Tab-separated table of C-alpha atoms and ligand atoms in Angstrom:
chain	number	residue	atom	x	y	z
A	1	MET	CA	11.334	9.251	-30.269
A	2	LYS	CA	9.828	7.126	-27.967
A	3	SER	CA	6.413	8.660	-29.189
A	4	ASP	CA	6.963	8.055	-33.158
A	5	GLU	CA	8.701	4.232	-31.936
A	6	ILE	CA	5.543	3.566	-29.264
A	7	MET	CA	3.166	4.756	-32.832
A	8	ASP	CA	4.738	3.160	-35.290
A	9	ILE	CA	3.456	-0.309	-33.366
A	10	ALA	CA	0.321	1.447	-32.573
A	11	LEU	CA	-0.422	1.340	-35.819
A	12	ARG	CA	1.235	-1.696	-37.452
A	13	ARG	CA	-0.542	-3.608	-34.392
A	14	GLY	CA	-3.557	-2.097	-34.515
A	15	PHE	CA	-4.046	-0.808	-31.570
A	16	ILE	CA	-4.725	2.669	-32.511
A	17	TYR	CA	-5.606	4.532	-36.699
A	18	PRO	CA	-6.275	7.651	-37.305
A	19	SER	CA	-10.009	7.708	-38.151
A	20	SER	CA	-11.071	8.447	-41.613
A	21	GLU	CA	-7.608	8.471	-42.835
A	22	ILE	CA	-8.500	7.469	-46.686
A	23	TYR	CA	-9.906	10.662	-46.689
A	24	GLY	CA	-7.353	12.660	-44.900
A	25	GLY	CA	-9.156	12.077	-41.629
A	26	ILE	CA	-9.520	15.274	-38.776
A	27	SER	CA	-6.788	15.780	-36.260
A	28	GLY	CA	-8.065	14.660	-32.660
A	29	PHE	CA	-9.824	12.158	-33.765
A	30	TYR	CA	-8.609	8.286	-33.773
A	31	ASP	CA	-10.447	5.119	-33.769
A	32	TYR	CA	-9.120	1.872	-32.003
A	33	GLY	CA	-8.458	-1.110	-33.790
A	34	HIS	CA	-8.346	-4.671	-32.778
A	35	LEU	CA	-6.202	-5.198	-30.344
A	36	GLY	CA	-6.749	-1.157	-28.676
A	37	THR	CA	-9.881	-2.115	-28.905
A	38	LEU	CA	-9.486	-5.315	-26.458
A	39	MET	CA	-6.937	-3.165	-24.365
A	40	ARG	CA	-9.341	-0.058	-23.822
A	41	ARG	CA	-12.449	-2.361	-22.554
A	42	LYS	CA	-9.740	-4.107	-19.939
A	43	TRP	CA	-8.776	-0.392	-19.140
A	44	GLU	CA	-12.476	-0.065	-18.240
A	45	ASP	CA	-13.112	-2.889	-16.871
A	46	THR	CA	-10.305	-3.362	-13.828
A	47	TRP	CA	-11.587	0.510	-13.121
A	48	ARG	CA	-14.875	-0.567	-13.163
A	49	LYS	CA	-14.316	-3.435	-10.763
A	50	HIS	CA	-12.127	-0.572	-8.476
A	51	TYR	CA	-14.232	2.185	-8.391
A	52	LEU	CA	-17.452	0.330	-8.133
A	53	SER	CA	-16.484	-1.481	-5.128
A	54	LEU	CA	-15.479	1.136	-2.153
A	55	ASN	CA	-18.956	1.283	-1.718
A	56	PRO	CA	-22.045	-0.669	-1.893
A	57	ASN	CA	-23.680	2.112	-2.563
A	58	TYR	CA	-21.750	3.244	-6.275
A	59	PHE	CA	-23.427	1.731	-9.145
A	60	GLU	CA	-22.270	2.451	-13.121
A	61	VAL	CA	-25.519	4.478	-15.435
A	62	ASP	CA	-25.380	5.434	-18.846
A	63	ALA	CA	-26.531	8.811	-20.044
A	64	THR	CA	-26.880	10.248	-23.717
A	65	ASN	CA	-24.383	12.275	-25.498
A	66	ILE	CA	-26.231	14.902	-26.846
A	67	MET	CA	-28.278	17.444	-24.012
A	68	PRO	CA	-30.236	20.121	-24.717
A	69	LYS	CA	-28.611	23.988	-23.967
A	70	ASN	CA	-30.538	24.561	-21.148
A	71	VAL	CA	-28.450	22.068	-19.278
A	72	PHE	CA	-25.286	23.697	-20.510
A	73	ILE	CA	-26.838	26.662	-18.986
A	74	GLY	CA	-26.953	25.193	-15.742
A	75	SER	CA	-23.750	23.621	-15.588
A	76	GLY	CA	-21.994	26.914	-16.036
A	77	HIS	CA	-19.762	25.426	-19.985
A	78	LEU	CA	-21.994	27.694	-22.302
A	79	GLU	CA	-20.342	30.821	-20.404
A	80	ASN	CA	-17.467	29.601	-19.601
A	81	PHE	CA	-15.922	26.150	-21.697
A	82	THR	CA	-13.909	28.666	-23.325
A	83	ASP	CA	-10.279	28.632	-24.445
A	84	PRO	CA	-9.003	31.865	-25.430
A	85	LEU	CA	-8.081	32.097	-29.773
A	86	THR	CA	-6.408	34.020	-32.019
A	87	GLU	CA	-6.057	33.990	-35.394
A	88	CYS	CA	-3.514	34.746	-38.067
A	89	GLU	CA	-4.532	38.203	-40.278
A	90	LYS	CA	-2.469	36.528	-42.140
A	91	CYS	CA	-3.228	32.808	-43.763
A	92	HIS	CA	-6.403	32.492	-40.572
A	93	SER	CA	-4.316	29.899	-39.426
A	94	ARG	CA	-5.995	29.726	-35.507
A	95	PHE	CA	-4.391	28.869	-32.428
A	96	ARG	CA	-4.511	28.874	-28.427
A	97	ALA	CA	-3.697	32.620	-27.508
A	98	ASP	CA	-2.428	30.880	-23.707
A	99	HIS	CA	-0.283	27.922	-25.372
A	100	LEU	CA	1.193	30.674	-27.790
A	101	VAL	CA	1.919	33.021	-24.707
A	102	GLU	CA	3.839	30.354	-22.338
A	103	GLU	CA	5.476	29.114	-25.740
A	104	CYS	CA	6.643	32.296	-26.734
A	105	LEU	CA	7.135	34.147	-23.213
A	106	GLU	CA	8.247	31.641	-21.118
A	107	ARG	CA	5.045	32.284	-18.523
A	108	CYS	CA	2.308	30.820	-17.044
A	109	ALA	CA	-0.936	32.536	-19.083
A	110	GLU	CA	-3.221	30.317	-16.554
A	111	GLY	CA	-5.914	32.656	-15.354
A	112	LEU	CA	-5.107	35.312	-17.911
A	113	SER	CA	-8.353	37.500	-19.614
A	114	ALA	CA	-8.195	37.250	-23.146
A	115	GLU	CA	-7.478	41.494	-22.891
A	116	GLU	CA	-4.602	40.474	-21.278
A	117	MET	CA	-3.394	37.831	-23.672
A	118	SER	CA	-3.649	40.569	-26.257
A	119	GLY	CA	-2.062	43.139	-24.455
A	120	LEU	CA	1.103	40.782	-24.048
A	121	ILE	CA	0.944	39.314	-27.698
A	122	LYS	CA	0.861	42.840	-29.314
A	123	GLU	CA	3.347	44.022	-26.957
A	124	SER	CA	5.955	41.238	-27.768
A	125	GLU	CA	5.308	41.002	-31.576
A	126	ILE	CA	4.428	37.587	-31.242
A	127	PRO	CA	4.307	36.539	-34.807
A	128	CYS	CA	1.850	33.553	-36.127
A	129	PRO	CA	3.863	30.492	-36.022
A	130	LYS	CA	3.171	29.031	-39.492
A	131	CYS	CA	3.165	31.918	-41.468
A	132	GLY	CA	5.144	34.911	-39.513
A	133	GLY	CA	1.858	36.839	-39.942
A	134	LYS	CA	-0.317	39.576	-37.469
A	135	LEU	CA	-2.076	37.277	-34.945
A	136	LEU	CA	-5.827	39.139	-34.616
A	137	ASP	CA	-7.319	40.101	-31.123
A	138	VAL	CA	-7.745	36.956	-28.674
A	139	LYS	CA	-11.798	35.746	-28.568
A	140	MET	CA	-12.979	33.296	-26.019
A	141	PHE	CA	-13.669	30.186	-28.211
A	142	ASN	CA	-16.586	27.425	-26.753
A	143	MET	CA	-15.424	24.154	-27.115
A	144	MET	CA	-18.636	22.902	-27.194
A	145	PHE	CA	-20.272	21.125	-30.647
A	146	GLU	CA	-22.925	22.141	-31.351
A	147	LEU	CA	-25.944	20.871	-33.376
A	148	SER	CA	-29.419	21.560	-34.049
A	149	VAL	CA	-32.294	18.552	-33.473
A	150	GLY	CA	-35.217	18.011	-35.482
A	151	SER	CA	-36.496	19.355	-38.642
A	152	THR	CA	-35.841	23.074	-39.328
A	153	GLY	CA	-37.982	25.377	-38.387
A	154	ASP	CA	-38.975	23.629	-35.371
A	155	SER	CA	-35.176	22.067	-34.801
A	156	GLU	CA	-33.600	22.757	-31.148
A	157	THR	CA	-29.981	23.748	-30.430
A	158	ALA	CA	-28.603	20.964	-28.178
A	159	TYR	CA	-24.834	20.015	-27.856
A	160	LEU	CA	-22.795	16.736	-27.390
A	161	ARG	CA	-21.539	16.723	-24.184
A	162	PRO	CA	-18.010	18.021	-22.751
A	163	GLU	CA	-17.991	15.181	-19.864
A	164	THR	CA	-19.869	12.438	-19.049
A	165	ALA	CA	-19.727	13.984	-15.728
A	166	GLN	CA	-23.663	16.239	-16.507
A	167	GLY	CA	-25.701	12.704	-16.686
A	168	ALA	CA	-24.997	11.715	-13.333
A	169	PHE	CA	-25.759	15.046	-12.389
A	170	LEU	CA	-29.689	14.777	-14.278
A	171	ASN	CA	-30.046	11.508	-13.111
A	172	PHE	CA	-29.157	12.176	-9.194
A	173	LYS	CA	-32.728	12.640	-8.687
A	174	ARG	CA	-34.040	8.965	-10.071
A	175	SER	CA	-30.867	7.451	-8.974
A	176	PHE	CA	-30.967	8.594	-5.800
A	177	ASN	CA	-35.306	7.698	-5.610
A	178	THR	CA	-34.433	4.458	-7.129
A	179	LEU	CA	-31.616	3.408	-4.774
A	180	ARG	CA	-33.557	3.687	-1.224
A	181	GLY	CA	-32.251	7.419	-0.864
A	182	LYS	CA	-28.966	6.663	0.705
A	183	LEU	CA	-25.680	8.853	1.249
A	184	PRO	CA	-23.254	8.315	-0.152
A	185	ILE	CA	-24.583	7.652	-3.967
A	186	GLY	CA	-21.720	7.220	-6.440
A	187	LEU	CA	-22.879	7.523	-10.138
A	188	ALA	CA	-20.083	6.497	-12.864
A	189	ILE	CA	-20.491	7.213	-16.470
A	190	ILE	CA	-17.753	5.345	-18.743
A	191	GLY	CA	-18.640	7.299	-22.038
A	192	ARG	CA	-17.646	9.605	-24.926
A	193	ALA	CA	-17.202	13.477	-24.483
A	194	TYR	CA	-16.018	15.739	-26.739
A	195	ARG	CA	-14.322	18.992	-27.322
A	196	ASN	CA	-13.583	21.420	-30.245
A	197	GLU	CA	-10.281	21.748	-28.989
A	198	ILE	CA	-8.450	24.220	-31.196
A	199	SER	CA	-5.361	22.687	-32.553
A	200	PRO	CA	-4.486	19.327	-30.504
A	201	ARG	CA	-1.447	19.167	-31.244
A	202	GLN	CA	-0.427	16.187	-28.780
A	203	GLY	CA	-1.164	13.387	-30.789
A	204	PHE	CA	-3.380	11.016	-29.148
A	205	TYR	CA	-3.210	12.520	-25.595
A	206	ARG	CA	-5.535	15.964	-26.239
A	207	LEU	CA	-8.163	14.714	-28.892
A	208	ARG	CA	-11.532	15.979	-29.962
A	209	GLU	CA	-13.547	12.618	-29.591
A	210	PHE	CA	-12.898	11.210	-26.658
A	211	ASN	CA	-13.715	8.514	-23.380
A	212	GLN	CA	-13.839	9.526	-20.366
A	213	ALA	CA	-14.544	7.374	-17.253
A	214	GLU	CA	-15.899	9.327	-14.275
A	215	LEU	CA	-17.215	8.596	-10.738
A	216	GLN	CA	-19.483	11.344	-9.201
A	217	ILE	CA	-19.927	10.759	-5.313
A	218	PHE	CA	-23.238	12.830	-3.798
A	219	PHE	CA	-22.263	13.207	-0.033
A	220	ASP	CA	-23.591	15.181	3.400
A	221	PRO	CA	-21.165	17.816	3.268
A	222	ASP	CA	-21.180	17.589	7.241
A	223	THR	CA	-19.627	13.883	6.506
A	224	ILE	CA	-16.754	14.986	4.762
A	225	ASP	CA	-14.058	14.502	7.520
A	226	GLU	CA	-14.771	11.037	8.117
A	227	HIS	CA	-14.775	7.730	6.766
A	228	PRO	CA	-15.866	4.290	8.371
A	229	ASP	CA	-12.594	2.704	6.271
A	230	PHE	CA	-9.887	5.904	7.476
A	231	GLU	CA	-8.724	3.516	10.098
A	232	LYS	CA	-7.485	1.061	7.807
A	233	ILE	CA	-5.878	3.038	5.035
A	234	LYS	CA	-4.253	5.697	7.790
A	235	ASP	CA	-0.490	4.414	7.254
A	236	VAL	CA	-0.363	4.839	3.201
A	237	SER	CA	2.301	6.647	2.097
A	238	LEU	CA	0.758	9.163	-0.588
A	239	ARG	CA	2.976	10.601	-2.753
A	240	MET	CA	2.030	14.856	-3.255
A	241	PHE	CA	3.276	17.004	-5.344
A	242	PRO	CA	1.609	20.148	-3.340
A	243	LEU	CA	1.782	23.267	-4.581
A	244	GLN	CA	4.833	25.014	-1.975
A	245	ASN	CA	6.824	22.002	-3.920
A	246	ARG	CA	6.984	23.833	-7.280
A	247	SER	CA	10.039	24.650	-7.607
A	248	SER	CA	12.073	21.802	-5.866
A	249	GLY	CA	10.086	19.723	-8.299
A	250	GLU	CA	10.493	17.157	-5.080
A	251	VAL	CA	7.523	14.776	-4.415
A	252	ASP	CA	6.394	14.052	-0.967
A	253	GLU	CA	5.628	11.343	0.395
A	254	VAL	CA	2.874	12.041	3.047
A	255	LYS	CA	1.028	9.529	5.494
A	256	ALA	CA	-2.845	9.598	4.835
A	257	SER	CA	-2.904	9.972	8.511
A	258	GLU	CA	-0.603	13.336	7.821
A	259	LEU	CA	-2.002	14.509	4.815
A	260	HIS	CA	-5.395	15.256	7.851
A	261	LYS	CA	-3.360	16.383	10.421
A	262	ASN	CA	-0.732	19.031	8.455
A	263	TYR	CA	-2.452	19.607	5.205
A	264	GLY	CA	-5.695	20.059	6.555
A	265	ILE	CA	-7.097	17.799	3.686
A	266	PRO	CA	-10.596	16.184	4.987
A	267	LYS	CA	-10.460	12.166	5.277
A	268	PHE	CA	-13.368	11.442	2.991
A	269	TYR	CA	-11.116	13.317	0.423
A	270	ILE	CA	-7.700	11.044	0.632
A	271	TYR	CA	-9.984	7.620	1.361
A	272	HIS	CA	-10.205	8.509	-2.437
A	273	LEU	CA	-6.525	9.283	-3.291
A	274	VAL	CA	-5.591	6.293	-1.216
A	275	LYS	CA	-7.533	4.527	-3.779
A	276	ILE	CA	-6.760	5.497	-6.824
A	277	GLN	CA	-2.629	5.529	-5.749
A	278	GLU	CA	-3.969	1.563	-5.178
A	279	PHE	CA	-5.549	1.703	-9.248
A	280	TYR	CA	-2.109	3.235	-10.442
A	281	LEU	CA	0.122	0.877	-8.221
A	282	ASP	CA	-1.031	-2.376	-7.524
A	283	LYS	CA	-3.940	-2.445	-10.302
A	284	MET	CA	-1.964	-0.948	-13.212
A	285	ASN	CA	1.797	-1.933	-11.998
A	286	PHE	CA	2.741	1.173	-12.724
A	287	PRO	CA	6.626	2.470	-10.925
A	288	LYS	CA	5.470	4.520	-8.216
A	289	GLU	CA	8.248	6.874	-8.785
A	290	LEU	CA	6.289	8.055	-12.449
A	291	PHE	CA	3.275	8.729	-10.309
A	292	ARG	CA	1.989	11.722	-8.270
A	293	PHE	CA	-0.527	13.957	-6.947
A	294	ARG	CA	0.048	17.747	-7.802
A	295	GLU	CA	-1.876	20.334	-6.382
A	296	LEU	CA	-3.420	23.262	-8.884
A	297	SER	CA	-3.233	26.508	-7.686
A	298	GLU	CA	-6.105	28.598	-7.499
A	299	ASP	CA	-5.618	30.352	-11.191
A	300	GLU	CA	-4.907	26.398	-12.233
A	301	ARG	CA	-8.643	25.436	-11.104
A	302	ALA	CA	-12.021	25.375	-12.160
A	303	PHE	CA	-13.192	28.724	-9.386
A	304	TYR	CA	-16.205	25.624	-8.118
A	305	ASN	CA	-13.460	22.888	-6.863
A	306	LYS	CA	-12.514	23.499	-3.093
A	307	ILE	CA	-9.839	20.579	-3.331
A	308	HIS	CA	-8.131	19.856	-6.507
A	309	TRP	CA	-4.832	17.162	-6.784
A	310	ASP	CA	-4.631	16.070	-10.412
A	311	VAL	CA	-3.678	13.046	-10.721
A	312	GLU	CA	-0.140	12.717	-13.152
A	313	LEU	CA	2.001	10.131	-14.719
A	314	TYR	CA	5.713	10.251	-16.454
A	315	THR	CA	4.698	9.677	-19.855
A	316	GLU	CA	8.419	10.157	-21.491
A	317	SER	CA	6.722	10.397	-24.873
A	318	LEU	CA	4.509	13.725	-23.627
A	319	GLY	CA	7.349	14.592	-22.791
A	320	GLY	CA	6.569	14.770	-18.845
A	321	TYR	CA	4.811	14.534	-16.037
A	322	LYS	CA	1.123	14.473	-17.869
A	323	GLU	CA	-2.274	14.458	-16.286
A	324	MET	CA	-4.490	11.320	-16.403
A	325	GLY	CA	-7.264	12.740	-13.990
A	326	GLY	CA	-8.461	14.459	-11.008
A	327	LEU	CA	-10.103	14.298	-7.838
A	328	HIS	CA	-12.223	17.126	-7.542
A	329	TYR	CA	-14.960	18.541	-4.516
A	330	ARG	CA	-16.918	20.301	-6.809
A	331	THR	CA	-18.762	21.103	-3.265
A	332	ASP	CA	-22.793	21.489	-4.778
A	333	TYR	CA	-21.948	23.853	-7.402
A	334	ASP	CA	-23.205	21.149	-9.722
A	335	LEU	CA	-26.429	20.235	-7.768
A	336	SER	CA	-27.551	23.445	-7.155
A	337	GLY	CA	-26.537	25.040	-10.535
A	338	HIS	CA	-29.089	22.434	-12.122
A	339	GLN	CA	-31.792	23.256	-9.380
A	340	LYS	CA	-31.380	26.700	-10.359
A	341	ALA	CA	-31.842	26.517	-14.022
A	342	SER	CA	-34.425	23.201	-14.292
A	343	GLY	CA	-36.661	24.987	-11.351
A	344	GLU	CA	-36.290	21.333	-10.439
A	345	LYS	CA	-36.018	20.870	-6.698
A	346	LEU	CA	-33.202	18.417	-6.307
A	347	GLU	CA	-32.337	19.278	-2.721
A	348	VAL	CA	-32.693	15.600	-0.195
A	349	ASN	CA	-34.573	14.699	2.614
A	350	ILE	CA	-32.791	12.702	4.845
A	351	GLU	CA	-34.831	12.245	8.398
A	352	GLY	CA	-35.320	15.403	8.595
A	353	LYS	CA	-32.545	16.950	7.456
A	354	LYS	CA	-33.177	18.971	4.346
A	355	MET	CA	-29.422	19.640	1.969
A	356	VAL	CA	-27.860	19.936	-1.552
A	357	PRO	CA	-25.691	16.875	-1.707
A	358	HIS	CA	-21.996	17.721	-2.216
A	359	VAL	CA	-19.869	16.370	-4.777
A	360	LEU	CA	-16.886	14.184	-4.852
A	361	GLU	CA	-15.524	14.067	-8.250
A	362	LEU	CA	-13.094	11.003	-9.423
A	363	SER	CA	-12.867	11.618	-13.208
A	364	PHE	CA	-10.257	10.073	-15.556
A	365	GLY	CA	-9.130	10.397	-19.462
A	366	VAL	CA	-8.918	6.580	-20.788
A	367	ASP	CA	-7.383	7.380	-24.349
A	368	ARG	CA	-4.532	9.287	-22.475
A	369	ASN	CA	-4.288	6.512	-19.687
A	370	PHE	CA	-3.852	4.074	-22.684
A	371	TRP	CA	-0.957	5.549	-24.361
A	372	THR	CA	0.686	5.653	-21.103
A	373	LEU	CA	0.451	2.248	-20.301
A	374	LEU	CA	2.275	1.739	-23.898
A	375	ASP	CA	4.752	4.230	-22.980
A	376	VAL	CA	5.664	3.101	-20.293
A	377	PHE	CA	5.511	-0.248	-20.650
A	378	TYR	CA	7.215	-0.373	-23.889
A	379	THR	CA	11.427	-1.262	-23.770
A	380	ASP	CA	12.941	-1.866	-27.097
A	381	GLU	CA	16.121	-4.409	-25.759
A	382	GLY	CA	17.350	-4.465	-29.145
A	383	ASP	CA	16.299	-8.314	-30.308
A	384	ARG	CA	13.335	-7.526	-29.527
A	385	LYS	CA	11.071	-4.793	-29.150
A	386	LEU	CA	8.340	-5.405	-26.231
A	387	ILE	CA	5.414	-4.147	-23.759
A	388	SER	CA	5.418	-5.085	-20.418
A	389	LEU	CA	1.451	-4.847	-19.718
A	390	PRO	CA	-0.134	-6.256	-16.067
A	391	LYS	CA	-2.033	-9.228	-17.707
A	392	GLU	CA	-5.608	-7.173	-16.583
A	393	VAL	CA	-5.286	-4.942	-19.286
A	394	ALA	CA	-2.869	-6.901	-22.126
A	395	PRO	CA	-4.796	-7.384	-25.217
A	396	PHE	CA	-4.548	-11.184	-24.966
A	397	ARG	CA	-3.405	-13.056	-22.058
A	398	ALA	CA	-1.757	-15.928	-23.932
A	399	GLY	CA	-0.726	-17.112	-27.368
A	400	VAL	CA	-2.332	-20.468	-28.705
A	401	PHE	CA	0.877	-22.519	-31.058
A	402	PRO	CA	1.404	-25.474	-32.354
A	403	LEU	CA	5.098	-26.250	-32.534
A	404	GLN	CA	4.488	-27.194	-36.306
A	405	LYS	CA	1.939	-27.300	-38.877
A	406	LYS	CA	1.114	-31.293	-37.973
A	407	GLU	CA	-2.297	-32.418	-37.789
A	408	GLU	CA	-1.634	-34.335	-34.447
A	409	LEU	CA	-0.595	-31.156	-32.660
A	410	GLU	CA	-2.817	-28.610	-34.388
A	411	ASN	CA	-5.720	-30.113	-33.385
A	412	ILE	CA	-4.594	-30.409	-29.169
A	413	ALA	CA	-3.779	-26.840	-29.410
A	414	LYS	CA	-7.156	-25.347	-31.285
A	415	ASN	CA	-9.158	-27.341	-28.398
A	416	ILE	CA	-7.415	-25.721	-26.312
A	417	TYR	CA	-7.862	-22.418	-27.869
A	418	GLU	CA	-11.661	-22.975	-27.464
A	419	ARG	CA	-11.387	-24.344	-24.317
A	420	LEU	CA	-9.502	-21.598	-22.532
A	421	SER	CA	-11.493	-19.100	-25.319
A	422	LYS	CA	-14.680	-18.927	-22.937
A	423	TRP	CA	-12.094	-17.442	-19.788
A	424	PHE	CA	-9.578	-15.575	-21.770
A	425	ASP	CA	-9.004	-13.582	-24.530
A	426	LEU	CA	-6.443	-16.133	-27.045
A	427	PHE	CA	-4.539	-15.405	-30.206
A	428	TYR	CA	-4.034	-18.101	-31.880
A	429	ASP	CA	-1.145	-18.665	-34.215
A	430	ASP	CA	0.415	-21.194	-36.272
A	431	SER	CA	2.627	-19.586	-38.674
A	432	GLY	CA	6.527	-18.738	-38.821
A	433	SER	CA	8.916	-20.257	-36.441
A	434	ILE	CA	8.208	-20.557	-32.728
A	435	GLY	CA	10.695	-17.839	-31.916
A	436	ARG	CA	8.925	-15.443	-34.152
A	437	ARG	CA	5.650	-16.053	-33.078
A	438	TYR	CA	6.632	-15.307	-29.309
A	439	ARG	CA	8.564	-11.976	-30.287
A	440	ARG	CA	4.791	-10.639	-31.743
A	441	GLN	CA	3.248	-11.594	-29.023
A	442	ASP	CA	5.910	-9.893	-26.967
A	443	GLU	CA	4.888	-6.266	-29.259
A	444	ILE	CA	2.074	-6.543	-28.557
A	445	GLY	CA	2.058	-7.654	-24.932
A	446	THR	CA	0.724	-10.664	-24.562
A	447	PRO	CA	2.236	-12.240	-21.086
A	448	PHE	CA	2.122	-15.790	-21.995
A	449	GLY	CA	2.876	-18.384	-24.351
A	450	ILE	CA	1.618	-22.020	-24.840
A	451	THR	CA	3.314	-24.227	-26.770
A	452	VAL	CA	1.944	-27.603	-28.122
A	453	ASP	CA	4.996	-30.038	-29.021
A	454	PHE	CA	5.509	-33.639	-29.401
A	455	GLN	CA	6.044	-34.222	-25.839
A	456	THR	CA	2.455	-33.118	-25.620
A	457	ILE	CA	1.145	-35.873	-27.380
A	458	GLU	CA	3.349	-38.065	-24.920
A	459	ASP	CA	2.369	-36.357	-21.768
A	460	ASN	CA	-0.684	-34.084	-21.798
A	461	THR	CA	1.979	-31.343	-20.864
A	462	VAL	CA	2.577	-28.018	-22.615
A	463	THR	CA	5.402	-24.867	-21.962
A	464	ILE	CA	4.152	-22.353	-20.500
A	465	ARG	CA	6.439	-18.607	-21.745
A	466	GLU	CA	6.734	-15.830	-20.073
A	467	ARG	CA	6.478	-12.668	-21.651
A	468	ASP	CA	9.086	-10.463	-19.681
A	469	SER	CA	11.034	-13.565	-18.277
A	470	MET	CA	10.955	-15.552	-21.565
A	471	GLU	CA	11.250	-18.648	-18.146
A	472	GLN	CA	9.394	-21.583	-19.116
A	473	LYS	CA	7.928	-24.495	-17.792
A	474	ARG	CA	5.886	-27.642	-18.427
A	475	VAL	CA	2.403	-27.375	-17.181
A	476	LYS	CA	-0.617	-30.066	-17.770
A	477	VAL	CA	-2.843	-29.027	-19.948
A	478	GLU	CA	-5.723	-29.065	-17.046
A	479	GLU	CA	-3.718	-26.549	-15.542
A	480	ILE	CA	-3.201	-24.163	-17.813
A	481	TRP	CA	-5.530	-21.994	-16.575
A	482	LYS	CA	-3.909	-21.953	-13.415
A	483	ASN	CA	-0.566	-19.988	-14.655
A	484	ILE	CA	-1.826	-17.612	-17.240
B	501	ZN	ZN1	-0.629	32.734	-40.240
């Protein structure tokens, strides 16, 4: 299976490892090895450059992972961030009730209450998948990790953040003021988030500790149907999978201008759809057939999301189209909620106009994007395995190889490695045949191989081998940087 092949390379070569492995670990937790760390950082850097350059008033901030209870009263997480849980009477294993209903009864469980799910499980006598025992009534289980801050006696209940977004909402007022009170203002956070998933079965896709990259854009709701650059993007075709296509499974190619006219989606929202698609197709090089925006029904989306399309990629190892992120028009839900719960005024005053800004959220799961890159770009050609990663996110840009273990070749190769390392992440390898060294780099996605051979001594040129085509060309040492 493809997921096993990718996991095999990931473990064997150092992309990811099960966390706390020598103690048996816990499911839903993974560490990043040396290659994984490099690759994830590069994905994050590409993300940062792409989205923060959309507007000179979009910035990255950073916030703590631990936040007091009242934050999550204001955000609604304490009340609503729950999953339906059922427990086996006999073996006490716990399961997601909605997943069981979906799998056993082949129906959608989205939007069902705990009582309705209990009823369905009883009626259809769904047994415990582990031991066949009877399942108990469905309870709503809050997915936040609770902890207490301070010594016992005066300790305060706090939570690990279940999403990075809250940090941006809490810092909004100070950021707005220090950035001279302009809208729109964008606050991005890239960092960890935590969800106590009941049974994270999908390997690297659903994690309990994970990485998010989110951008919260605060704007004046009266301007939602305008964007200064809309003219520039109006002819871009977007790959849309609206609700009415659910049964056919077809993806529509719709021009941005038609999306505005025929679907009634506001221009500010469409502009960001275009930029998201650009990130996936132009920066990450995904074939466009694997990409789509999926419209969510009212039952599927959070009640405060007025417009919600998920970003999906076809990921073979995960069994089809999978959510990589989403574009959410959250209205004033977040700032109004925190204003009410904290008593702090979060409305702004722009030239006499008072308002609570609305939020457009761009939200992405970093780890699942990482996994899907490995999935989509992995191929087994029989005599070699390769991952054709875009060069921006490949862990190493190039391998540097002296053809043989001879001092004169090694000296030149080391010199090239040292000089170019200021600009690129490189891997130096002098062991084994040159063919094997190329294969090792193909398998971890390195786009180029730089080989120092005997001709280098004579004319100061090296060969550069390109990963996907395996074509080689000779270039001057001083011009390597232009060719990788
Ligand atoms: Zn059981």
